[in-house]
Amino acid sequence: FFSLFALLRRFKLIVAVNLRENMADKNCDTGTHYVDLLRTNCLECFQTEDMCMNEHVRLNVGEIEKFALKQSTALCEKGAIDQLSGGFRSRLPLKFPDVETEIHMIALMNLLDCGRSYDEELKNAAQRGLEDTLLFGCMAMHLSSKKIDASFMLNVTVAEESQLFSFPTTVEEKVMDAVYKDTEGPLYPFADMLRKIMNDTGRVLRSLQLQNLGEYILKVVNSHTKYKNSAIGLVSCLIDTFPAFQDMSKLSVGRAENELELHFARKAQQLALDLYSRFVTVCLIL
């Protein structure tokens, strides 16, 4: 629950940097207003039977509001946004032919930001942790001769993911003396996770008749008039459009073990912050 509050706090910080936000607008053109969803979801967690019966946990709304205000004010300090933003995502050491391509690569880094539990396996097998592996793979895609568009994302395979991100997905298993066969290794599920994210995103982009995530993001921030230059609008639309941005978990509550969905929206929020950090000085988007 405290990690959930931390994510909500980060979301409030993102909202705070958007000086032109119109809080009267309650619905994204494509779906739910996720600020309200995150807030009500957090409250639902504390209203469950298990939490209400826990004498060690109490929710002090007044102190939370004071803390959020203090953190929002701190954003005015020089360098505060850069400290929150993921530098390795918003400052890729690459040259891009246009803004759309750069936005696409930053978005791709955030889209594929998953698999924290595979960090040690990646270090052992590829001598790189998760963040370095994702950075390596995205740079490899950009520098390759392949066009990383909706068609590529829709059709990419586990073998291609393994090659691009440079980590093994198979291990040799002995069948008999001098006879071995390749079987799925401990990192195969991670590669398959990346494949599914890419395939699902490519499928959505194709259905929208768009080539990449950069084109989608520019379309959102430029065409939705009530969400122009809006972090909330971009986050809401990303979550509502792409399954990979709908990061959530389920919590068993009560004696009946009912499941409560916990919505985080971490990746979409981080993407909005990374884009702000990268482009705020040139006034291109956000």
mmCIF file of C-alpha atoms in Angstrom:
data_model
loop_
_atom_site.group_PDB
_atom_site.id
_atom_site.type_symbol
_atom_site.label_atom_id
_atom_site.label_comp_id
_atom_site.label_asym_id
_atom_site.label_seq_id
_atom_site.Cartn_x
_atom_site.Cartn_y
_atom_site.Cartn_z
ATOM 1 C CA PHE A 1 0.000 0.000 0.000
ATOM 2 C CA PHE A 2 2.825 2.395 0.750
ATOM 3 C CA SER A 3 4.309 1.718 -2.699
ATOM 4 C CA LEU A 4 0.892 2.524 -4.143
ATOM 5 C CA PHE A 5 0.905 5.842 -2.311
ATOM 6 C CA ALA A 6 4.392 6.533 -3.680
ATOM 7 C CA LEU A 7 3.108 5.989 -7.190
ATOM 8 C CA LEU A 8 0.131 8.233 -6.542
ATOM 9 C CA ARG A 9 2.485 10.879 -5.223
ATOM 10 C CA ARG A 10 4.584 10.635 -8.370
ATOM 11 C CA PHE A 11 1.448 11.041 -10.444
ATOM 12 C CA LYS A 12 0.539 14.203 -8.523
ATOM 13 C CA LEU A 13 4.033 15.516 -9.217
ATOM 14 C CA ILE A 14 3.567 14.903 -12.919
ATOM 15 C CA VAL A 15 0.250 16.700 -12.818
ATOM 16 C CA ALA A 16 1.858 19.569 -10.947
ATOM 17 C CA VAL A 17 4.355 20.300 -13.707
ATOM 18 C CA ASN A 18 1.538 20.776 -16.186
ATOM 19 C CA LEU A 19 0.683 24.407 -15.527
ATOM 20 C CA ARG A 20 -2.113 24.535 -18.069
ATOM 21 C CA GLU A 21 -4.108 21.567 -16.777
ATOM 22 C CA ASN A 22 -7.872 22.019 -16.706
ATOM 23 C CA MET A 23 -9.092 19.948 -13.780
ATOM 24 C CA ALA A 24 -12.717 20.435 -14.820
ATOM 25 C CA ASP A 25 -12.170 17.977 -17.678
ATOM 26 C CA LYS A 26 -13.027 14.571 -16.267
ATOM 27 C CA ASN A 27 -12.919 12.259 -19.279
ATOM 28 C CA CYS A 28 -10.334 11.396 -21.882
ATOM 29 C CA ASP A 29 -11.818 11.199 -25.376
ATOM 30 C CA THR A 30 -10.952 7.507 -25.407
ATOM 31 C CA GLY A 31 -11.892 6.412 -21.908
ATOM 32 C CA THR A 32 -11.584 6.737 -18.152
ATOM 33 C CA HIS A 33 -10.110 9.606 -16.180
ATOM 34 C CA TYR A 34 -7.308 7.713 -14.461
ATOM 35 C CA VAL A 35 -6.469 10.295 -11.838
ATOM 36 C CA ASP A 36 -9.847 9.659 -10.230
ATOM 37 C CA LEU A 37 -9.442 5.903 -10.748
ATOM 38 C CA LEU A 38 -6.088 5.823 -8.952
ATOM 39 C CA ARG A 39 -7.383 7.897 -6.042
ATOM 40 C CA THR A 40 -10.563 5.866 -5.540
ATOM 41 C CA ASN A 41 -8.615 2.628 -5.972
ATOM 42 C CA CYS A 42 -6.258 3.647 -3.180
ATOM 43 C CA LEU A 43 -9.189 4.503 -0.920
ATOM 44 C CA GLU A 44 -10.832 1.155 -1.675
ATOM 45 C CA CYS A 45 -7.691 -0.601 -0.461
ATOM 46 C CA PHE A 46 -7.920 1.082 2.912
ATOM 47 C CA GLN A 47 -11.630 0.443 3.204
ATOM 48 C CA THR A 48 -11.278 -3.312 2.857
ATOM 49 C CA GLU A 49 -12.081 -5.443 5.877
ATOM 50 C CA ASP A 50 -8.468 -6.520 6.377
ATOM 51 C CA MET A 51 -7.163 -2.967 6.429
ATOM 52 C CA CYS A 52 -9.937 -1.596 8.640
ATOM 53 C CA MET A 53 -9.246 -4.298 11.218
ATOM 54 C CA ASN A 54 -5.514 -3.587 11.192
ATOM 55 C CA GLU A 55 -4.713 -1.373 14.169
ATOM 56 C CA HIS A 56 -1.248 -0.625 12.809
ATOM 57 C CA VAL A 57 -2.429 1.113 9.626
ATOM 58 C CA ARG A 58 -4.246 4.433 9.539
ATOM 59 C CA LEU A 59 -4.835 6.883 6.701
ATOM 60 C CA ASN A 60 -4.188 10.541 7.613
ATOM 61 C CA VAL A 61 -5.674 12.481 4.689
ATOM 62 C CA GLY A 62 -4.609 15.847 6.070
ATOM 63 C CA GLU A 63 -0.955 14.888 6.316
ATOM 64 C CA ILE A 64 -1.045 13.327 2.840
ATOM 65 C CA GLU A 65 -2.374 16.585 1.379
ATOM 66 C CA LYS A 66 0.357 18.573 3.157
ATOM 67 C CA PHE A 67 3.014 16.187 1.892
ATOM 68 C CA ALA A 68 1.718 16.356 -1.701
ATOM 69 C CA LEU A 69 1.651 20.169 -1.592
ATOM 70 C CA LYS A 70 5.206 20.281 -0.257
ATOM 71 C CA GLN A 71 6.444 17.940 -2.973
ATOM 72 C CA SER A 72 4.598 19.853 -5.696
ATOM 73 C CA THR A 73 6.188 23.101 -4.526
ATOM 74 C CA ALA A 74 9.600 21.459 -4.637
ATOM 75 C CA LEU A 75 9.173 20.925 -8.384
ATOM 76 C CA CYS A 76 9.816 24.620 -8.915
ATOM 77 C CA GLU A 77 13.395 24.118 -7.787
ATOM 78 C CA LYS A 78 16.026 23.859 -10.487
ATOM 79 C CA GLY A 79 16.754 20.289 -11.539
ATOM 80 C CA ALA A 80 13.820 18.733 -9.664
ATOM 81 C CA ILE A 81 12.182 17.312 -12.784
ATOM 82 C CA ASP A 82 15.437 15.790 -14.033
ATOM 83 C CA GLN A 83 15.893 13.989 -10.710
ATOM 84 C CA LEU A 84 12.458 12.374 -11.034
ATOM 85 C CA SER A 85 12.805 11.517 -14.699
ATOM 86 C CA GLY A 86 14.541 8.385 -15.892
ATOM 87 C CA GLY A 87 17.635 9.866 -17.485
ATOM 88 C CA PHE A 88 18.560 6.724 -19.415
ATOM 89 C CA ARG A 89 15.153 6.844 -21.118
ATOM 90 C CA SER A 90 14.844 10.548 -21.894
ATOM 91 C CA ARG A 91 18.506 11.085 -22.831
ATOM 92 C CA LEU A 92 19.266 8.274 -25.256
ATOM 93 C CA PRO A 93 22.792 8.631 -26.712
ATOM 94 C CA LEU A 94 21.509 8.447 -30.281
ATOM 95 C CA LYS A 95 20.804 10.699 -33.235
ATOM 96 C CA PHE A 96 17.264 10.722 -34.569
ATOM 97 C CA PRO A 97 16.014 11.844 -37.994
ATOM 98 C CA ASP A 98 13.001 13.604 -36.473
ATOM 99 C CA VAL A 99 11.123 14.265 -33.243
ATOM 100 C CA GLU A 100 8.578 11.518 -33.920
ATOM 101 C CA THR A 101 11.275 8.844 -34.051
ATOM 102 C CA GLU A 102 12.865 10.048 -30.814
ATOM 103 C CA ILE A 103 9.509 10.077 -29.026
ATOM 104 C CA HIS A 104 8.858 6.579 -30.338
ATOM 105 C CA MET A 105 12.118 5.279 -28.854
ATOM 106 C CA ILE A 106 11.525 6.960 -25.480
ATOM 107 C CA ALA A 107 8.009 5.505 -25.450
ATOM 108 C CA LEU A 108 9.345 2.078 -26.383
ATOM 109 C CA MET A 109 11.770 2.164 -23.454
ATOM 110 C CA ASN A 110 8.906 2.836 -21.055
ATOM 111 C CA LEU A 111 6.579 0.370 -22.762
ATOM 112 C CA LEU A 112 9.095 -2.451 -22.292
ATOM 113 C CA ASP A 113 9.970 -1.492 -18.715
ATOM 114 C CA CYS A 114 8.968 -4.753 -17.050
ATOM 115 C CA GLY A 115 10.452 -7.936 -15.642
ATOM 116 C CA ARG A 116 12.185 -6.631 -12.498
ATOM 117 C CA SER A 117 12.372 -10.173 -11.146
ATOM 118 C CA TYR A 118 14.703 -11.141 -14.029
ATOM 119 C CA ASP A 119 17.410 -8.621 -13.088
ATOM 120 C CA GLU A 120 19.740 -11.151 -11.457
ATOM 121 C CA GLU A 121 19.193 -13.737 -14.202
ATOM 122 C CA LEU A 122 20.114 -11.122 -16.809
ATOM 123 C CA LYS A 123 23.253 -10.139 -14.909
ATOM 124 C CA ASN A 124 24.333 -13.778 -14.720
ATOM 125 C CA ALA A 125 23.520 -14.646 -18.333
ATOM 126 C CA ALA A 126 24.253 -11.395 -20.190
ATOM 127 C CA GLN A 127 26.412 -9.427 -17.735
ATOM 128 C CA ARG A 128 23.836 -6.647 -17.852
ATOM 129 C CA GLY A 129 21.008 -5.817 -15.480
ATOM 130 C CA LEU A 130 17.451 -5.095 -16.571
ATOM 131 C CA GLU A 131 17.820 -1.369 -17.303
ATOM 132 C CA ASP A 132 21.028 -1.859 -19.289
ATOM 133 C CA THR A 133 19.446 -4.755 -21.183
ATOM 134 C CA LEU A 134 16.438 -2.658 -22.160
ATOM 135 C CA LEU A 135 18.664 0.247 -23.184
ATOM 136 C CA PHE A 136 20.897 -2.076 -25.219
ATOM 137 C CA GLY A 137 17.907 -3.651 -26.969
ATOM 138 C CA CYS A 138 16.219 -0.365 -27.860
ATOM 139 C CA MET A 139 19.495 1.068 -29.166
ATOM 140 C CA ALA A 140 20.038 -2.114 -31.186
ATOM 141 C CA MET A 141 16.581 -1.780 -32.722
ATOM 142 C CA HIS A 142 17.216 1.852 -33.634
ATOM 143 C CA LEU A 143 20.637 1.130 -35.146
ATOM 144 C CA SER A 144 19.515 -1.966 -37.049
ATOM 145 C CA SER A 145 18.450 -1.913 -40.683
ATOM 146 C CA LYS A 146 14.930 -2.860 -39.643
ATOM 147 C CA LYS A 147 12.190 -0.260 -39.417
ATOM 148 C CA ILE A 148 10.745 -0.483 -35.914
ATOM 149 C CA ASP A 149 7.175 0.270 -36.909
ATOM 150 C CA ALA A 150 3.776 -1.275 -36.251
ATOM 151 C CA SER A 151 4.399 -4.093 -38.720
ATOM 152 C CA PHE A 152 7.708 -5.070 -37.090
ATOM 153 C CA MET A 153 6.249 -4.900 -33.588
ATOM 154 C CA LEU A 154 3.260 -7.008 -34.597
ATOM 155 C CA ASN A 155 5.396 -9.787 -36.073
ATOM 156 C CA VAL A 156 8.511 -9.839 -33.865
ATOM 157 C CA THR A 157 9.348 -13.258 -32.410
ATOM 158 C CA VAL A 158 10.979 -14.500 -29.218
ATOM 159 C CA ALA A 159 14.115 -15.403 -31.183
ATOM 160 C CA GLU A 160 14.366 -11.854 -32.554
ATOM 161 C CA GLU A 161 13.853 -10.379 -29.083
ATOM 162 C CA SER A 162 16.634 -12.597 -27.763
ATOM 163 C CA GLN A 163 18.969 -11.448 -30.531
ATOM 164 C CA LEU A 164 18.149 -7.732 -30.247
ATOM 165 C CA PHE A 165 18.384 -7.606 -26.444
ATOM 166 C CA SER A 166 21.357 -9.999 -26.430
ATOM 167 C CA PHE A 167 20.403 -12.566 -23.820
ATOM 168 C CA PRO A 168 19.905 -16.334 -24.165
ATOM 169 C CA THR A 169 16.463 -17.890 -24.062
ATOM 170 C CA THR A 170 17.524 -21.543 -24.299
ATOM 171 C CA VAL A 171 19.815 -23.919 -22.444
ATOM 172 C CA GLU A 172 21.309 -27.234 -23.505
ATOM 173 C CA GLU A 173 19.764 -30.279 -21.906
ATOM 174 C CA LYS A 174 21.508 -33.630 -22.033
ATOM 175 C CA VAL A 175 19.399 -36.364 -23.603
ATOM 176 C CA MET A 176 22.050 -39.061 -23.561
ATOM 177 C CA ASP A 177 25.815 -39.274 -23.908
ATOM 178 C CA ALA A 178 26.988 -36.819 -26.588
ATOM 179 C CA VAL A 179 23.385 -35.873 -27.390
ATOM 180 C CA TYR A 180 21.924 -32.560 -26.270
ATOM 181 C CA LYS A 181 18.848 -30.568 -27.115
ATOM 182 C CA ASP A 182 17.875 -26.921 -26.624
ATOM 183 C CA THR A 183 15.119 -26.279 -24.107
ATOM 184 C CA GLU A 184 13.545 -23.104 -22.781
ATOM 185 C CA GLY A 185 15.857 -21.401 -20.307
ATOM 186 C CA PRO A 186 15.060 -19.207 -17.294
ATOM 187 C CA LEU A 187 14.994 -16.053 -19.447
ATOM 188 C CA TYR A 188 12.587 -17.432 -22.055
ATOM 189 C CA PRO A 189 9.500 -16.123 -20.179
ATOM 190 C CA PHE A 190 11.047 -12.628 -20.095
ATOM 191 C CA ALA A 191 11.695 -12.682 -23.855
ATOM 192 C CA ASP A 192 8.156 -13.934 -24.406
ATOM 193 C CA MET A 193 6.877 -11.093 -22.208
ATOM 194 C CA LEU A 194 8.684 -8.557 -24.393
ATOM 195 C CA ARG A 195 7.330 -10.256 -27.520
ATOM 196 C CA LYS A 196 3.756 -10.103 -26.280
ATOM 197 C CA ILE A 197 4.076 -6.411 -25.396
ATOM 198 C CA MET A 198 5.478 -5.635 -28.843
ATOM 199 C CA ASN A 199 2.881 -7.776 -30.652
ATOM 200 C CA ASP A 200 -0.054 -6.265 -28.754
ATOM 201 C CA THR A 201 1.214 -2.720 -29.293
ATOM 202 C CA GLY A 202 1.824 -3.313 -32.999
ATOM 203 C CA ARG A 203 -1.691 -4.703 -33.317
ATOM 204 C CA VAL A 204 -3.195 -1.600 -31.702
ATOM 205 C CA LEU A 205 -1.113 0.773 -33.828
ATOM 206 C CA ARG A 206 -2.143 -1.032 -37.004
ATOM 207 C CA SER A 207 -5.819 -0.858 -36.016
ATOM 208 C CA LEU A 208 -5.371 2.913 -35.573
ATOM 209 C CA GLN A 209 -3.567 3.109 -38.924
ATOM 210 C CA LEU A 210 -0.476 4.563 -37.247
ATOM 211 C CA GLN A 211 3.167 3.643 -37.785
ATOM 212 C CA ASN A 212 4.653 4.031 -34.312
ATOM 213 C CA LEU A 213 4.175 5.285 -30.756
ATOM 214 C CA GLY A 214 5.709 8.650 -31.598
ATOM 215 C CA GLU A 215 3.026 9.300 -34.183
ATOM 216 C CA TYR A 216 0.337 8.302 -31.684
ATOM 217 C CA ILE A 217 1.678 10.557 -28.913
ATOM 218 C CA LEU A 218 2.016 13.577 -31.185
ATOM 219 C CA LYS A 219 -1.518 12.982 -32.418
ATOM 220 C CA VAL A 220 -2.850 12.871 -28.854
ATOM 221 C CA VAL A 221 -1.135 16.005 -27.572
ATOM 222 C CA ASN A 222 -1.914 17.999 -30.717
ATOM 223 C CA SER A 223 -5.437 16.909 -31.627
ATOM 224 C CA HIS A 224 -7.234 16.556 -28.272
ATOM 225 C CA THR A 225 -7.900 20.228 -27.718
ATOM 226 C CA LYS A 226 -9.006 19.928 -24.093
ATOM 227 C CA TYR A 227 -5.886 17.862 -23.340
ATOM 228 C CA LYS A 228 -3.382 19.844 -25.386
ATOM 229 C CA ASN A 229 -0.014 19.784 -23.599
ATOM 230 C CA SER A 230 -1.649 17.748 -20.823
ATOM 231 C CA ALA A 231 0.107 15.045 -18.823
ATOM 232 C CA ILE A 232 -3.233 13.739 -17.531
ATOM 233 C CA GLY A 233 -4.667 13.516 -21.040
ATOM 234 C CA LEU A 234 -1.657 11.666 -22.410
ATOM 235 C CA VAL A 235 -1.485 9.227 -19.492
ATOM 236 C CA SER A 236 -5.219 8.490 -19.685
ATOM 237 C CA CYS A 237 -5.134 7.885 -23.430
ATOM 238 C CA LEU A 238 -2.045 5.668 -23.257
ATOM 239 C CA ILE A 239 -3.598 3.504 -20.553
ATOM 240 C CA ASP A 240 -6.934 3.252 -22.307
ATOM 241 C CA THR A 241 -5.404 2.429 -25.703
ATOM 242 C CA PHE A 242 -2.437 0.106 -25.086
ATOM 243 C CA PRO A 243 -2.688 -3.032 -22.901
ATOM 244 C CA ALA A 244 1.008 -2.805 -21.968
ATOM 245 C CA PHE A 245 0.424 0.544 -20.254
ATOM 246 C CA GLN A 246 -2.373 -0.918 -18.102
ATOM 247 C CA ASP A 247 -0.054 -2.169 -15.369
ATOM 248 C CA MET A 248 -2.058 -3.447 -12.433
ATOM 249 C CA SER A 249 -2.105 -6.208 -9.848
ATOM 250 C CA LYS A 250 -4.714 -8.049 -7.810
ATOM 251 C CA LEU A 251 -5.021 -8.179 -4.035
ATOM 252 C CA SER A 252 -6.927 -10.859 -2.138
ATOM 253 C CA VAL A 253 -9.048 -9.188 0.545
ATOM 254 C CA GLY A 254 -11.461 -10.365 3.192
ATOM 255 C CA ARG A 255 -12.143 -13.811 4.485
ATOM 256 C CA ALA A 256 -13.921 -14.672 1.240
ATOM 257 C CA GLU A 257 -10.659 -13.888 -0.573
ATOM 258 C CA ASN A 258 -12.279 -11.501 -3.016
ATOM 259 C CA GLU A 259 -9.846 -9.894 -5.445
ATOM 260 C CA LEU A 260 -9.373 -6.142 -5.582
ATOM 261 C CA GLU A 261 -7.679 -4.703 -8.675
ATOM 262 C CA LEU A 262 -4.822 -2.322 -7.921
ATOM 263 C CA HIS A 263 -4.144 0.135 -10.733
ATOM 264 C CA PHE A 264 -0.676 1.715 -10.874
ATOM 265 C CA ALA A 265 -0.315 3.350 -14.314
ATOM 266 C CA ARG A 266 3.406 3.578 -13.544
ATOM 267 C CA LYS A 267 4.753 3.199 -17.071
ATOM 268 C CA ALA A 268 2.416 5.769 -18.631
ATOM 269 C CA GLN A 269 3.176 8.280 -15.870
ATOM 270 C CA GLN A 270 6.918 7.781 -16.232
ATOM 271 C CA LEU A 271 6.652 8.243 -19.995
ATOM 272 C CA ALA A 272 4.835 11.560 -19.553
ATOM 273 C CA LEU A 273 7.534 12.705 -17.147
ATOM 274 C CA ASP A 274 10.369 11.562 -19.431
ATOM 275 C CA LEU A 275 8.847 13.423 -22.379
ATOM 276 C CA TYR A 276 8.456 16.561 -20.297
ATOM 277 C CA SER A 277 12.047 16.335 -19.105
ATOM 278 C CA ARG A 278 13.355 15.804 -22.648
ATOM 279 C CA PHE A 279 11.321 18.404 -24.528
ATOM 280 C CA VAL A 280 10.392 21.111 -22.019
ATOM 281 C CA THR A 281 13.265 23.379 -23.095
ATOM 282 C CA VAL A 282 12.356 23.227 -26.780
ATOM 283 C CA CYS A 283 8.593 23.526 -26.222
ATOM 284 C CA LEU A 284 7.718 20.725 -28.639
ATOM 285 C CA ILE A 285 5.278 18.728 -26.554
ATOM 286 C CA LEU A 286 4.088 18.589 -22.954
#
